[in-house]
JSON list of C-alpha atoms in Angstrom, two decimals:
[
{"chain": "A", "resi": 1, "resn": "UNK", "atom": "CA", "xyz": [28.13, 19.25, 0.61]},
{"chain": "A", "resi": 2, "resn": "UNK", "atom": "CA", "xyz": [27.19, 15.41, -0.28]},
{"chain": "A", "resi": 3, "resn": "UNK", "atom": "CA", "xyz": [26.09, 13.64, 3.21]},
{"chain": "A", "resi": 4, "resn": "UNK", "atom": "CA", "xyz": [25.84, 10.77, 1.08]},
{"chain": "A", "resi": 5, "resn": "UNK", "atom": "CA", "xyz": [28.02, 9.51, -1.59]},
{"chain": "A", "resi": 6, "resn": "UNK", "atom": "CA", "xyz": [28.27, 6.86, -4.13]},
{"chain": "A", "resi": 7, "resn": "UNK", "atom": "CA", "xyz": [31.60, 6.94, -5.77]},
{"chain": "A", "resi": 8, "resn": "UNK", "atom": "CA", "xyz": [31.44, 4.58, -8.14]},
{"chain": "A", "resi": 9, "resn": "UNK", "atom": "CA", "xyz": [29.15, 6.08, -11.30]},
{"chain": "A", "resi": 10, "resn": "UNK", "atom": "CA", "xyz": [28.91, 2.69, -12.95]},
{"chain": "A", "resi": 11, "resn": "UNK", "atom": "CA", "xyz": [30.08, -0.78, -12.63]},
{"chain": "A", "resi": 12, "resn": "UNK", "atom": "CA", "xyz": [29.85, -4.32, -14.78]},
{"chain": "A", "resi": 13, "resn": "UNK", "atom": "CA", "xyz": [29.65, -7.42, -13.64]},
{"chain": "A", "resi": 14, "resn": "UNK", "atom": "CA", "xyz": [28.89, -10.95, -15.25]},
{"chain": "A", "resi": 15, "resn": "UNK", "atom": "CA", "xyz": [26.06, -13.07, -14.85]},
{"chain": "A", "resi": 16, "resn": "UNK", "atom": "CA", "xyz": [26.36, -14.97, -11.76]},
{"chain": "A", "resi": 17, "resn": "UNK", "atom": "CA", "xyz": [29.28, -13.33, -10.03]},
{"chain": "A", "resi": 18, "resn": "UNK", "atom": "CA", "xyz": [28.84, -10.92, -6.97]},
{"chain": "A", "resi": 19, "resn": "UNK", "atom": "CA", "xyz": [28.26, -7.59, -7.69]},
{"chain": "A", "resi": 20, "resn": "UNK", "atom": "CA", "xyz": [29.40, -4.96, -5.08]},
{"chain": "A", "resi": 21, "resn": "UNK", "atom": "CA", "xyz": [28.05, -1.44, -4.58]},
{"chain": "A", "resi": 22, "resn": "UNK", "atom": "CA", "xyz": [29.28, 0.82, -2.26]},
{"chain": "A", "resi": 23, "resn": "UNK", "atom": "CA", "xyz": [28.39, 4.16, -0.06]},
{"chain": "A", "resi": 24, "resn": "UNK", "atom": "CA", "xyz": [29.84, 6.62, 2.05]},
{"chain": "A", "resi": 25, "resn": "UNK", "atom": "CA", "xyz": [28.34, 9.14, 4.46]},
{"chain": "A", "resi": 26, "resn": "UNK", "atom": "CA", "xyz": [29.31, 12.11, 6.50]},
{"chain": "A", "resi": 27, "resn": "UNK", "atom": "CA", "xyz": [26.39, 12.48, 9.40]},
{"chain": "A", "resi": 28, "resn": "UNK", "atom": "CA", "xyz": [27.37, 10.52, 11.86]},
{"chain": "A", "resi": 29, "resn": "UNK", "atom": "CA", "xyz": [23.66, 11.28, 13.42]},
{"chain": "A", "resi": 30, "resn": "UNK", "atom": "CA", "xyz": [22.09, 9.06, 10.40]},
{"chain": "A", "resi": 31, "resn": "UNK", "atom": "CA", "xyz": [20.67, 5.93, 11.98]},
{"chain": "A", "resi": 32, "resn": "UNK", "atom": "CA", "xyz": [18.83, 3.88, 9.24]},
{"chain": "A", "resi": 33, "resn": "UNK", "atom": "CA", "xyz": [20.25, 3.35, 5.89]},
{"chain": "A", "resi": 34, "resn": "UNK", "atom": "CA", "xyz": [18.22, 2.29, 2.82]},
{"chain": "A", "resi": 35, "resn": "UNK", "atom": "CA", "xyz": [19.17, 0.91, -0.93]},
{"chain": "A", "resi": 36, "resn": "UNK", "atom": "CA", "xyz": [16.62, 1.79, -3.53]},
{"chain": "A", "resi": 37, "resn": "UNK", "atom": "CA", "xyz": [16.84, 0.47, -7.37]},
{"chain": "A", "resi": 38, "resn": "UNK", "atom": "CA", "xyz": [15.29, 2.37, -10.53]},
{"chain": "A", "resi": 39, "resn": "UNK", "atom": "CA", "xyz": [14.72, 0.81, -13.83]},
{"chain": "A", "resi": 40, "resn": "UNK", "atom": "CA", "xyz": [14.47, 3.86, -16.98]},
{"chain": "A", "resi": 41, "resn": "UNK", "atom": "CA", "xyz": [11.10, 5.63, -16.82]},
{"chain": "A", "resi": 42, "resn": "UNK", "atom": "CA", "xyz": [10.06, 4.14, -13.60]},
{"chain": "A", "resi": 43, "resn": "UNK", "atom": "CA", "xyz": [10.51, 5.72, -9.80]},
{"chain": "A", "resi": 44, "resn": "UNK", "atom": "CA", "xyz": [12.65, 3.99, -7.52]},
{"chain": "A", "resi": 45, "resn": "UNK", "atom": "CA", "xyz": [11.41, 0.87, -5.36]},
{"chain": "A", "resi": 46, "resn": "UNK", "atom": "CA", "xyz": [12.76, 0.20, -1.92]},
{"chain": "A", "resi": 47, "resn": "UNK", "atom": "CA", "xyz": [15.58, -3.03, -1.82]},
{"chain": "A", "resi": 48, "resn": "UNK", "atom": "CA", "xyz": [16.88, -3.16, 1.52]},
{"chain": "A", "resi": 49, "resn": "UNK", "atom": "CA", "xyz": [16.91, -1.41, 4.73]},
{"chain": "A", "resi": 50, "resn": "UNK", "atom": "CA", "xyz": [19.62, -1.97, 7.83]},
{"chain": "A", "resi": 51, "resn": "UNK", "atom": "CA", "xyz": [19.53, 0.28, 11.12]},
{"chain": "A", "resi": 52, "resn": "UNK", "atom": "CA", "xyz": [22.17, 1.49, 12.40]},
{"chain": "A", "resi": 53, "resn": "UNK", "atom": "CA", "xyz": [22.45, -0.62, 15.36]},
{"chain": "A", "resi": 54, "resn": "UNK", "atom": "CA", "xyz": [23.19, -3.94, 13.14]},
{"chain": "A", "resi": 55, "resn": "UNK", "atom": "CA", "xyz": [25.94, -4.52, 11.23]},
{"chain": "A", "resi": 56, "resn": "UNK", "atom": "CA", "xyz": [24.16, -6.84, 8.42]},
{"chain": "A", "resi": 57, "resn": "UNK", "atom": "CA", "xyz": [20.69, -7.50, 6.75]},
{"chain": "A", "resi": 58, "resn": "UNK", "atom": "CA", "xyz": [20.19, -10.12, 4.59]},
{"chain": "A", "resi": 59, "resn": "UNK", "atom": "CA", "xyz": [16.98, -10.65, 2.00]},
{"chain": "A", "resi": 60, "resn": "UNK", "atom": "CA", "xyz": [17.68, -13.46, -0.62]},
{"chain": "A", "resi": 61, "resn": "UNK", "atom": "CA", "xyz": [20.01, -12.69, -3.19]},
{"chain": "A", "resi": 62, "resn": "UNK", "atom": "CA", "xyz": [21.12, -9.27, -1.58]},
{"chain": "A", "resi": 63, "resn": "UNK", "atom": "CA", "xyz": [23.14, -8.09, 1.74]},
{"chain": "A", "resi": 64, "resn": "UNK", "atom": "CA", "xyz": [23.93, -4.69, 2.91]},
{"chain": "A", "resi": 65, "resn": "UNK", "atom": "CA", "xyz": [26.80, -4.44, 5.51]},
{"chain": "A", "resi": 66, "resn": "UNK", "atom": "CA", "xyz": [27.12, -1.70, 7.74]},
{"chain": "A", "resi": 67, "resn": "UNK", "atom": "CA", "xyz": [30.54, -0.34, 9.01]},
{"chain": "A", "resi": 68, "resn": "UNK", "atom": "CA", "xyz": [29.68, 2.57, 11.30]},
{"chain": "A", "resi": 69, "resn": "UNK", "atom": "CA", "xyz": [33.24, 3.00, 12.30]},
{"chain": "A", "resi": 70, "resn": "UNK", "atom": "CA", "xyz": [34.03, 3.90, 8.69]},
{"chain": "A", "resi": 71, "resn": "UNK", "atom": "CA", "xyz": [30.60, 5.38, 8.06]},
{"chain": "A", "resi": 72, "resn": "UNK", "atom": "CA", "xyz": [30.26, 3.29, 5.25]},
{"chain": "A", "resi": 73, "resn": "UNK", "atom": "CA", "xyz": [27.69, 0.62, 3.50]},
{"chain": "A", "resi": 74, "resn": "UNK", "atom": "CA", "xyz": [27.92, -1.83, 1.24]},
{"chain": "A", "resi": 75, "resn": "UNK", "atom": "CA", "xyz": [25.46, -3.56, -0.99]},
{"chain": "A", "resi": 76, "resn": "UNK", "atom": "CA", "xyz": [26.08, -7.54, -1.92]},
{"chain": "A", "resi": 77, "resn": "UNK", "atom": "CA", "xyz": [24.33, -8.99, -4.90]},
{"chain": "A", "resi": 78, "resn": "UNK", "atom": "CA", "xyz": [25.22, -12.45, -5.33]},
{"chain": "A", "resi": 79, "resn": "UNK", "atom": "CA", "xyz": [24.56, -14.13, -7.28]},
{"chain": "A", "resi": 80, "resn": "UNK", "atom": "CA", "xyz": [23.99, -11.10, -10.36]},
{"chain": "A", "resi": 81, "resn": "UNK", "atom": "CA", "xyz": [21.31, -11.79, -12.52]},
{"chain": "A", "resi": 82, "resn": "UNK", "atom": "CA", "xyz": [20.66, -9.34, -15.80]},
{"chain": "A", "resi": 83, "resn": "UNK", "atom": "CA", "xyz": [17.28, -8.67, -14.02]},
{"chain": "A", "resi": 84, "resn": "UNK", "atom": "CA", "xyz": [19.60, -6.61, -11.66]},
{"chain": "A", "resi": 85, "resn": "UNK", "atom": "CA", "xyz": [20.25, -4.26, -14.38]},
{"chain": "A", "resi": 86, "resn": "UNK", "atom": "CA", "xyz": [19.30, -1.00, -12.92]},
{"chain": "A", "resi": 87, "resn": "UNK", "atom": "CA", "xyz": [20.60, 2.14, -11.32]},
{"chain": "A", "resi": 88, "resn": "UNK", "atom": "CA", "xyz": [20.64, 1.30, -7.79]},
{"chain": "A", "resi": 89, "resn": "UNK", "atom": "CA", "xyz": [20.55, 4.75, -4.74]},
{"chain": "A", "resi": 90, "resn": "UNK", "atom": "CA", "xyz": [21.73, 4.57, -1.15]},
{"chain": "A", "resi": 91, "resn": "UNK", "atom": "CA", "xyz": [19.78, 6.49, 0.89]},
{"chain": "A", "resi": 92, "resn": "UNK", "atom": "CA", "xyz": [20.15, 7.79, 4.70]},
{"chain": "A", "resi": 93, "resn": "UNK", "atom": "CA", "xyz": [17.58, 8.77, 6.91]},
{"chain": "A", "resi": 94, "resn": "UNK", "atom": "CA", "xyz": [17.61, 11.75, 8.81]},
{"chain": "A", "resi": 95, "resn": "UNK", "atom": "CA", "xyz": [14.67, 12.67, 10.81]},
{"chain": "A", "resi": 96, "resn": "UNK", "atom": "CA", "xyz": [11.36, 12.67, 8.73]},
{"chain": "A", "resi": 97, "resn": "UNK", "atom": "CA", "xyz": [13.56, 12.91, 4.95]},
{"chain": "A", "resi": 98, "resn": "UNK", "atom": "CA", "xyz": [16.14, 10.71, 2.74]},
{"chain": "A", "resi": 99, "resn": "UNK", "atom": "CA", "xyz": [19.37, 11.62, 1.82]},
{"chain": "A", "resi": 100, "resn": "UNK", "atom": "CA", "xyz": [20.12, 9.83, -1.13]},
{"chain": "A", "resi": 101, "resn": "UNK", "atom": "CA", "xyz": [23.37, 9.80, -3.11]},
{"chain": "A", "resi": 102, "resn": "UNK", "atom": "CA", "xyz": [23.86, 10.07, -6.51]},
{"chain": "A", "resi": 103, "resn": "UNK", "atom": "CA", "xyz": [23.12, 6.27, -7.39]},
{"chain": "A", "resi": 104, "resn": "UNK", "atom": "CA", "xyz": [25.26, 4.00, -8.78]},
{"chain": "A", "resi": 105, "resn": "UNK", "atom": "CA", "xyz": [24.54, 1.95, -12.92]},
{"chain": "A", "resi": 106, "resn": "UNK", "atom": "CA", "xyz": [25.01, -1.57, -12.67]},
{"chain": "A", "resi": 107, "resn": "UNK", "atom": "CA", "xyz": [25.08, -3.97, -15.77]},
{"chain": "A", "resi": 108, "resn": "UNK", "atom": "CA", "xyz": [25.06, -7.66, -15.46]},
{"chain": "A", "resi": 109, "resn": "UNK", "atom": "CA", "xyz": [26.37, -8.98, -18.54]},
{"chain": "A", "resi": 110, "resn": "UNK", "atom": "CA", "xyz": [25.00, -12.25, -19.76]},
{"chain": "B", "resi": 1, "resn": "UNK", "atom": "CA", "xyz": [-4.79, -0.05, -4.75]},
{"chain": "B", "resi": 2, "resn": "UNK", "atom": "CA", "xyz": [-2.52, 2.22, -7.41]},
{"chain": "B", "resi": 3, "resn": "UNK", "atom": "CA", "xyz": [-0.26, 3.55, -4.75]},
{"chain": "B", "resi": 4, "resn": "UNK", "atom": "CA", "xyz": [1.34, 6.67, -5.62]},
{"chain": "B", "resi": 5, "resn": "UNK", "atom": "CA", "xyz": [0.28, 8.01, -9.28]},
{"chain": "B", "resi": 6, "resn": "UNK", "atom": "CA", "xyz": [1.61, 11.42, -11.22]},
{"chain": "B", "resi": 7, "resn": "UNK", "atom": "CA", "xyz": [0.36, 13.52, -13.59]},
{"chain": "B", "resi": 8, "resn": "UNK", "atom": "CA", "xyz": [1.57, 14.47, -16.33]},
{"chain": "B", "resi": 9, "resn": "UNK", "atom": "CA", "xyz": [3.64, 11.81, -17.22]},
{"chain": "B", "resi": 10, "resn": "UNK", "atom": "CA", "xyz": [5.58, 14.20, -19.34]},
{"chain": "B", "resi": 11, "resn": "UNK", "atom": "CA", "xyz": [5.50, 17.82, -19.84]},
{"chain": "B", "resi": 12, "resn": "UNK", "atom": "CA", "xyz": [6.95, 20.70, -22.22]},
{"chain": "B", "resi": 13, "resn": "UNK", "atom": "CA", "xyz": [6.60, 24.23, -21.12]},
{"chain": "B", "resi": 14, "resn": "UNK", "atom": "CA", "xyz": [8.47, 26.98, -22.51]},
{"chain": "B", "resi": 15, "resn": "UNK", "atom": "CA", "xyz": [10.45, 29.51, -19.97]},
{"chain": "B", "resi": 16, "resn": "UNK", "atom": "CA", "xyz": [8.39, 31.84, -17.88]},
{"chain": "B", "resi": 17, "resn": "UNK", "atom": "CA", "xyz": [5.39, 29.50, -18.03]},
{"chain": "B", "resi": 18, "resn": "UNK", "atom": "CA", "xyz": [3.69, 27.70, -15.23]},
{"chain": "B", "resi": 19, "resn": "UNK", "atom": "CA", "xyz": [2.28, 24.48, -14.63]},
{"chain": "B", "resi": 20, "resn": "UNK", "atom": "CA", "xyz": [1.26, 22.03, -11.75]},
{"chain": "B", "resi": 21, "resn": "UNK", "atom": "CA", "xyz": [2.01, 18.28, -11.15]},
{"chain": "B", "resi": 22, "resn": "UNK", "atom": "CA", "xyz": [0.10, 16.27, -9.38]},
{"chain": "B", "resi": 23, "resn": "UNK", "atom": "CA", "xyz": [0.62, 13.46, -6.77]},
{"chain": "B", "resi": 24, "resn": "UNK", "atom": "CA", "xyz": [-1.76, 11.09, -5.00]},
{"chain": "B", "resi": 25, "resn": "UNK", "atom": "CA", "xyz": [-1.26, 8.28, -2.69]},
{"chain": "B", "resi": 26, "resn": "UNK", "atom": "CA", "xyz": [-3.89, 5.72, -1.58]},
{"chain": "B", "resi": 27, "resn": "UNK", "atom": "CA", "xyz": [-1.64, 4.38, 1.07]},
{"chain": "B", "resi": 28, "resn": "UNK", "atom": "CA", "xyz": [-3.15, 6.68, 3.85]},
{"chain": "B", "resi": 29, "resn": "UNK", "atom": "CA", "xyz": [-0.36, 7.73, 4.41]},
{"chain": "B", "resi": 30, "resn": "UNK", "atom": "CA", "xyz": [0.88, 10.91, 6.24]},
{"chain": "B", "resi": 31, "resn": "UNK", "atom": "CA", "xyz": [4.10, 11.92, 4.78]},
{"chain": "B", "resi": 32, "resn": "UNK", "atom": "CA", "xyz": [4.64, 13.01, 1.12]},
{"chain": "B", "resi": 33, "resn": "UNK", "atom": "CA", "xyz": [7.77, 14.11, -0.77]},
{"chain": "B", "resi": 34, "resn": "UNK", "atom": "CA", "xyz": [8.56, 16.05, -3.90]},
{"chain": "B", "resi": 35, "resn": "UNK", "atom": "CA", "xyz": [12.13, 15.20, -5.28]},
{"chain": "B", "resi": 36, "resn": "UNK", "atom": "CA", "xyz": [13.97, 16.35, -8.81]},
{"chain": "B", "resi": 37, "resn": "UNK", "atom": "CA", "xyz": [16.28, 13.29, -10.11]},
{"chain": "B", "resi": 38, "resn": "UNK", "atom": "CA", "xyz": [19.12, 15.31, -12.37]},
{"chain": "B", "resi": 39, "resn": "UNK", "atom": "CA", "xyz": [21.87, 12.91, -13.76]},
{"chain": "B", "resi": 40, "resn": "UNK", "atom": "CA", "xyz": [25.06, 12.87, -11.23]},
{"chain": "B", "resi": 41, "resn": "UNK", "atom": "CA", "xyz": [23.12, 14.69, -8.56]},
{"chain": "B", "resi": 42, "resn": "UNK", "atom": "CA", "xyz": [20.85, 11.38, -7.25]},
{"chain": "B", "resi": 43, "resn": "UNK", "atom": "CA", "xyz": [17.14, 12.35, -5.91]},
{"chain": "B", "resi": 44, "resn": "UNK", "atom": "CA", "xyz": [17.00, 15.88, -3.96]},
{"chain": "B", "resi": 45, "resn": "UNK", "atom": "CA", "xyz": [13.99, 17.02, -2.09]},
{"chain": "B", "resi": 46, "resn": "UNK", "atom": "CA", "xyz": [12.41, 19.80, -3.05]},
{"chain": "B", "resi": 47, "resn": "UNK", "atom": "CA", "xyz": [9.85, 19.94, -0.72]},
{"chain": "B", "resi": 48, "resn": "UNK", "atom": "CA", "xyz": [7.79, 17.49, 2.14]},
{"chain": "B", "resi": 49, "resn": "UNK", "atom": "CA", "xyz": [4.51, 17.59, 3.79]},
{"chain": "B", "resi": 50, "resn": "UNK", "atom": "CA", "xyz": [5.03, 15.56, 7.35]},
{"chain": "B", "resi": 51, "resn": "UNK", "atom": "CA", "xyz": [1.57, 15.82, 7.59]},
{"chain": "B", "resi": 52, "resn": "UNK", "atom": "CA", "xyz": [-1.85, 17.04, 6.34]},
{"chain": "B", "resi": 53, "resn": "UNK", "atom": "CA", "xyz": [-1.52, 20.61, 6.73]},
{"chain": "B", "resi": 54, "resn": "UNK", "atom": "CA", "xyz": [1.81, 21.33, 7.16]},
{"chain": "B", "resi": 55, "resn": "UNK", "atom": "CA", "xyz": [4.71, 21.92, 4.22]},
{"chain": "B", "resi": 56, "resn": "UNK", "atom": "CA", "xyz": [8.46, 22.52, 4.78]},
{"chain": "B", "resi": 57, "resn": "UNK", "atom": "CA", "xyz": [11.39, 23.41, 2.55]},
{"chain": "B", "resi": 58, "resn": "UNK", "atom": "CA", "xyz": [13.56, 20.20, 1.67]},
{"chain": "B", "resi": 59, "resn": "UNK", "atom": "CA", "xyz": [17.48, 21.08, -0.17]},
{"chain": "B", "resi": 60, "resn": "UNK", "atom": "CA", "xyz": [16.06, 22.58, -3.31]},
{"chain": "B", "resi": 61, "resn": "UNK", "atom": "CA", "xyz": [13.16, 24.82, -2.57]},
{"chain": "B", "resi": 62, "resn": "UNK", "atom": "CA", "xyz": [13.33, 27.47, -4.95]},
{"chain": "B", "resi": 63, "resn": "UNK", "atom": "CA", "xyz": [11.31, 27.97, -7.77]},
{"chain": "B", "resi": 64, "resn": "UNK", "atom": "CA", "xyz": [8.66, 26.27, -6.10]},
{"chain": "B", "resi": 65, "resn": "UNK", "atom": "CA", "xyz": [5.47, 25.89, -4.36]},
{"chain": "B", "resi": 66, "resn": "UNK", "atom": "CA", "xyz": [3.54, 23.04, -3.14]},
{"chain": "B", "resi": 67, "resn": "UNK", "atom": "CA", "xyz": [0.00, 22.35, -1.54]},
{"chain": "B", "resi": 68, "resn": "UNK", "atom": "CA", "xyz": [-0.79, 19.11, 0.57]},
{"chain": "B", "resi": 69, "resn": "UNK", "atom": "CA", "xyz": [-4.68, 19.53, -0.57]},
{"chain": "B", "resi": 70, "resn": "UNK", "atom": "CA", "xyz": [-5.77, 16.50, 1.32]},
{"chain": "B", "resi": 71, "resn": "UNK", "atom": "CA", "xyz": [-4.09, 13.44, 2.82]},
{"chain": "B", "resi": 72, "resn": "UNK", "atom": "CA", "xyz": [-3.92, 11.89, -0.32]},
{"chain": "B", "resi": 73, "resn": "UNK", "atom": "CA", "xyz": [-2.72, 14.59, -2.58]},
{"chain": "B", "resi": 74, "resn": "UNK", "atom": "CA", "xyz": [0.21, 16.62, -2.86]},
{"chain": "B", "resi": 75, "resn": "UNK", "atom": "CA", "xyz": [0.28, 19.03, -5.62]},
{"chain": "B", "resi": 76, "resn": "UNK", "atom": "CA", "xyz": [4.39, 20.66, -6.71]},
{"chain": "B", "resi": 77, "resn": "UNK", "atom": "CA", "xyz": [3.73, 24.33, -8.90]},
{"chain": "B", "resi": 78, "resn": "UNK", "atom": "CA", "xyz": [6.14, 25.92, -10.86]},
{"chain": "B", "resi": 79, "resn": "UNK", "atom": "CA", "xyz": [5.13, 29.28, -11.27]},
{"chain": "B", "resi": 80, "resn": "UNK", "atom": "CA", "xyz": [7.36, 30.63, -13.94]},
{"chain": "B", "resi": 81, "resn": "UNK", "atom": "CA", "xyz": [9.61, 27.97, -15.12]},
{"chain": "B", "resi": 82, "resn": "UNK", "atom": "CA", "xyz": [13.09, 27.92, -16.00]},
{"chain": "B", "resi": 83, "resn": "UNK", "atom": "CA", "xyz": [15.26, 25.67, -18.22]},
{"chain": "B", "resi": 84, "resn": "UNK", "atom": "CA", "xyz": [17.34, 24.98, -15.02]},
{"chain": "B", "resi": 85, "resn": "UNK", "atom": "CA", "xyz": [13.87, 23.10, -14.12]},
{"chain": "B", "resi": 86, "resn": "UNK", "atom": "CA", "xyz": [14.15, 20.37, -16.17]},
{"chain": "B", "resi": 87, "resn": "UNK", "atom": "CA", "xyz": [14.31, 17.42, -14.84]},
{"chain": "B", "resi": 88, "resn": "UNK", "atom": "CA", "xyz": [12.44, 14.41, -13.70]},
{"chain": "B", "resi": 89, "resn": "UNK", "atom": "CA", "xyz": [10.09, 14.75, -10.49]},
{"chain": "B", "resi": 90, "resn": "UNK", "atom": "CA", "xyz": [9.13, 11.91, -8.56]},
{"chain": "B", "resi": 91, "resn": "UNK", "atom": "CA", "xyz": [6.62, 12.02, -5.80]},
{"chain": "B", "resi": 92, "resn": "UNK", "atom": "CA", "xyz": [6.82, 9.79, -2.79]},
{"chain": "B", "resi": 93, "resn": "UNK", "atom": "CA", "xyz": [5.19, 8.98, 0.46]},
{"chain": "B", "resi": 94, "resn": "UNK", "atom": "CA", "xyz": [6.33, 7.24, 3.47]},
{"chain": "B", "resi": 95, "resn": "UNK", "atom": "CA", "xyz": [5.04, 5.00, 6.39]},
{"chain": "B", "resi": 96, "resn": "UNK", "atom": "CA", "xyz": [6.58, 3.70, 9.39]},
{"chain": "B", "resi": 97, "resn": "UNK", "atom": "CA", "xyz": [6.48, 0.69, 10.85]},
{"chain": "B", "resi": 98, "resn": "UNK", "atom": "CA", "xyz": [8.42, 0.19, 14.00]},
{"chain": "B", "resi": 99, "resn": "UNK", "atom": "CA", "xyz": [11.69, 0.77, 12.97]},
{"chain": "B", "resi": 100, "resn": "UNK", "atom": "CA", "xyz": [11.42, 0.32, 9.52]},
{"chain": "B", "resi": 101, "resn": "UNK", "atom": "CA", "xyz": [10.62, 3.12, 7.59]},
{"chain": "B", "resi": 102, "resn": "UNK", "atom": "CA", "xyz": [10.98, 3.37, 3.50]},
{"chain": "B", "resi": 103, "resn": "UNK", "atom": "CA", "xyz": [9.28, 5.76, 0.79]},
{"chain": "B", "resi": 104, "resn": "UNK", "atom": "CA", "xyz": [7.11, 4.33, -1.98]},
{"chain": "B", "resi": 105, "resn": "UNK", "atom": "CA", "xyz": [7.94, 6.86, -5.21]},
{"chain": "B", "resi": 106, "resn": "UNK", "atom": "CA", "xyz": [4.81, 7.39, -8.39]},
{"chain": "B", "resi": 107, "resn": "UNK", "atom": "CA", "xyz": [6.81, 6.84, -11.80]},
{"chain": "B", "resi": 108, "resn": "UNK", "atom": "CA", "xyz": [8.29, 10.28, -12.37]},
{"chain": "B", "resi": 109, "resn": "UNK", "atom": "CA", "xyz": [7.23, 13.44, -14.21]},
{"chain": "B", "resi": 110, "resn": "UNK", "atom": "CA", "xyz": [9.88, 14.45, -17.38]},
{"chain": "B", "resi": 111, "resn": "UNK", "atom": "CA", "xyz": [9.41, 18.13, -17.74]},
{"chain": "B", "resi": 112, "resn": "UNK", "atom": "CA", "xyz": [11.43, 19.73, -20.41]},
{"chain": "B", "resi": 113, "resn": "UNK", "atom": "CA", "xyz": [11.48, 23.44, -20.25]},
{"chain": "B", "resi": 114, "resn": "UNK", "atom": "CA", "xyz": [12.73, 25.26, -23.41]}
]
């Protein structure tokens, strides 16, 4: 059973607009979330973290929000550059591991 | 300061043989992480070391061992692999800072196993 889901495989967006990613989780015991982003044939590098006692974390040109209500996290790009091109994981931690989901593909068209 | 590096960057075995990758950090950290990446299925941990001297099963154990030889390295064998083992591995180790706390993953091992 996923703890952690991304349910959006893939999403395009175009140069300069915001680009949304989203995430969903299960364990309600989770209490620090994390956003990782892979480019092809490298490992993933850490984005953005927010614990779960805030609702927002901003760092430049990206935002996660935090709804623990609805156990779910967003991820605000804005604005998209192609740079952003990459497959980008959520990731929840639980004790002394990650639960990641299955990442989410985002293009930035030009 | 390389921070975490693999070997072998890529790898063909054929099924039933048995091979080791390697992971080192020179973070000093304490925690490392094996995880497979398949596509659909995200990053799932195979196995962790907490710290020096101690292993534990993470969501995907079987089919492997592992050995945290040192602080700095962590070593993931497969002792007769299996097609169902291919896949990329990526090693990663962790610090903690406060409250913040985030991995730092080695580029990834592509094993094909035929």
């Amino acid at each position: 059973d996923q703890q952690v889901k991304q349910n959006s495989p893939s999403l395009s967006v175009q140069e300069g607009r915001i680009s949304i990613l989203n995430c969903d989780y299960t364990n309600s015991m989770f209490d620090y979330f994390l956003w990782y982003k892979k480019y092809p044939a490298e490992g993933p590098t850490f984005l953005i973290s927010i614990s779960s006692i805030k609702d927002k974390n901003e760092d430049g040109r990206f935002t996660v929000f935090l709804n623990k209500s609805a156990k779910h996290l967003s991820l605000h790009i804005v604005p998209s550059q192609p740079g952003d091109s990459a497959v980008y994981f959520c990731a929840a931690n639980n004790f002394d591991k990650l639960v990641f989901g299955a990442g989410t593909i985002l293009r930035v068209k030009s | 300061n390389a921070g975490v590096t693999q070997t072998p960057k890529f790898q063909v075995l054929k099924t039933g043989q048995s091979m080791t990758l390697q992971c080192a950090q020179d973070m000093n950290h304490n925690s490392m992480y094996w995880y497979r990446q398949d596509p659909g299925m995200g990053l799932r941990l195979i196995y962790y070391s907490a710290s020096e001297g101690t292993t534990d099963k993470g969501e995907v154990p079987n089919g492997y061992n592992v050995s945290r030889l040192n602080k700095r390295e962590f070593s993931l064998r497969l002792e007769s692999a299996a097609p169902s083992q291919t896949s990329v591995y990526f090693c990663a180790s962790r610090t903690r800072a406060g409250r913040l706390e985030t991995q730092y993953f080695g580029p990834g091992t592509r094993l094909l196993v035929l």
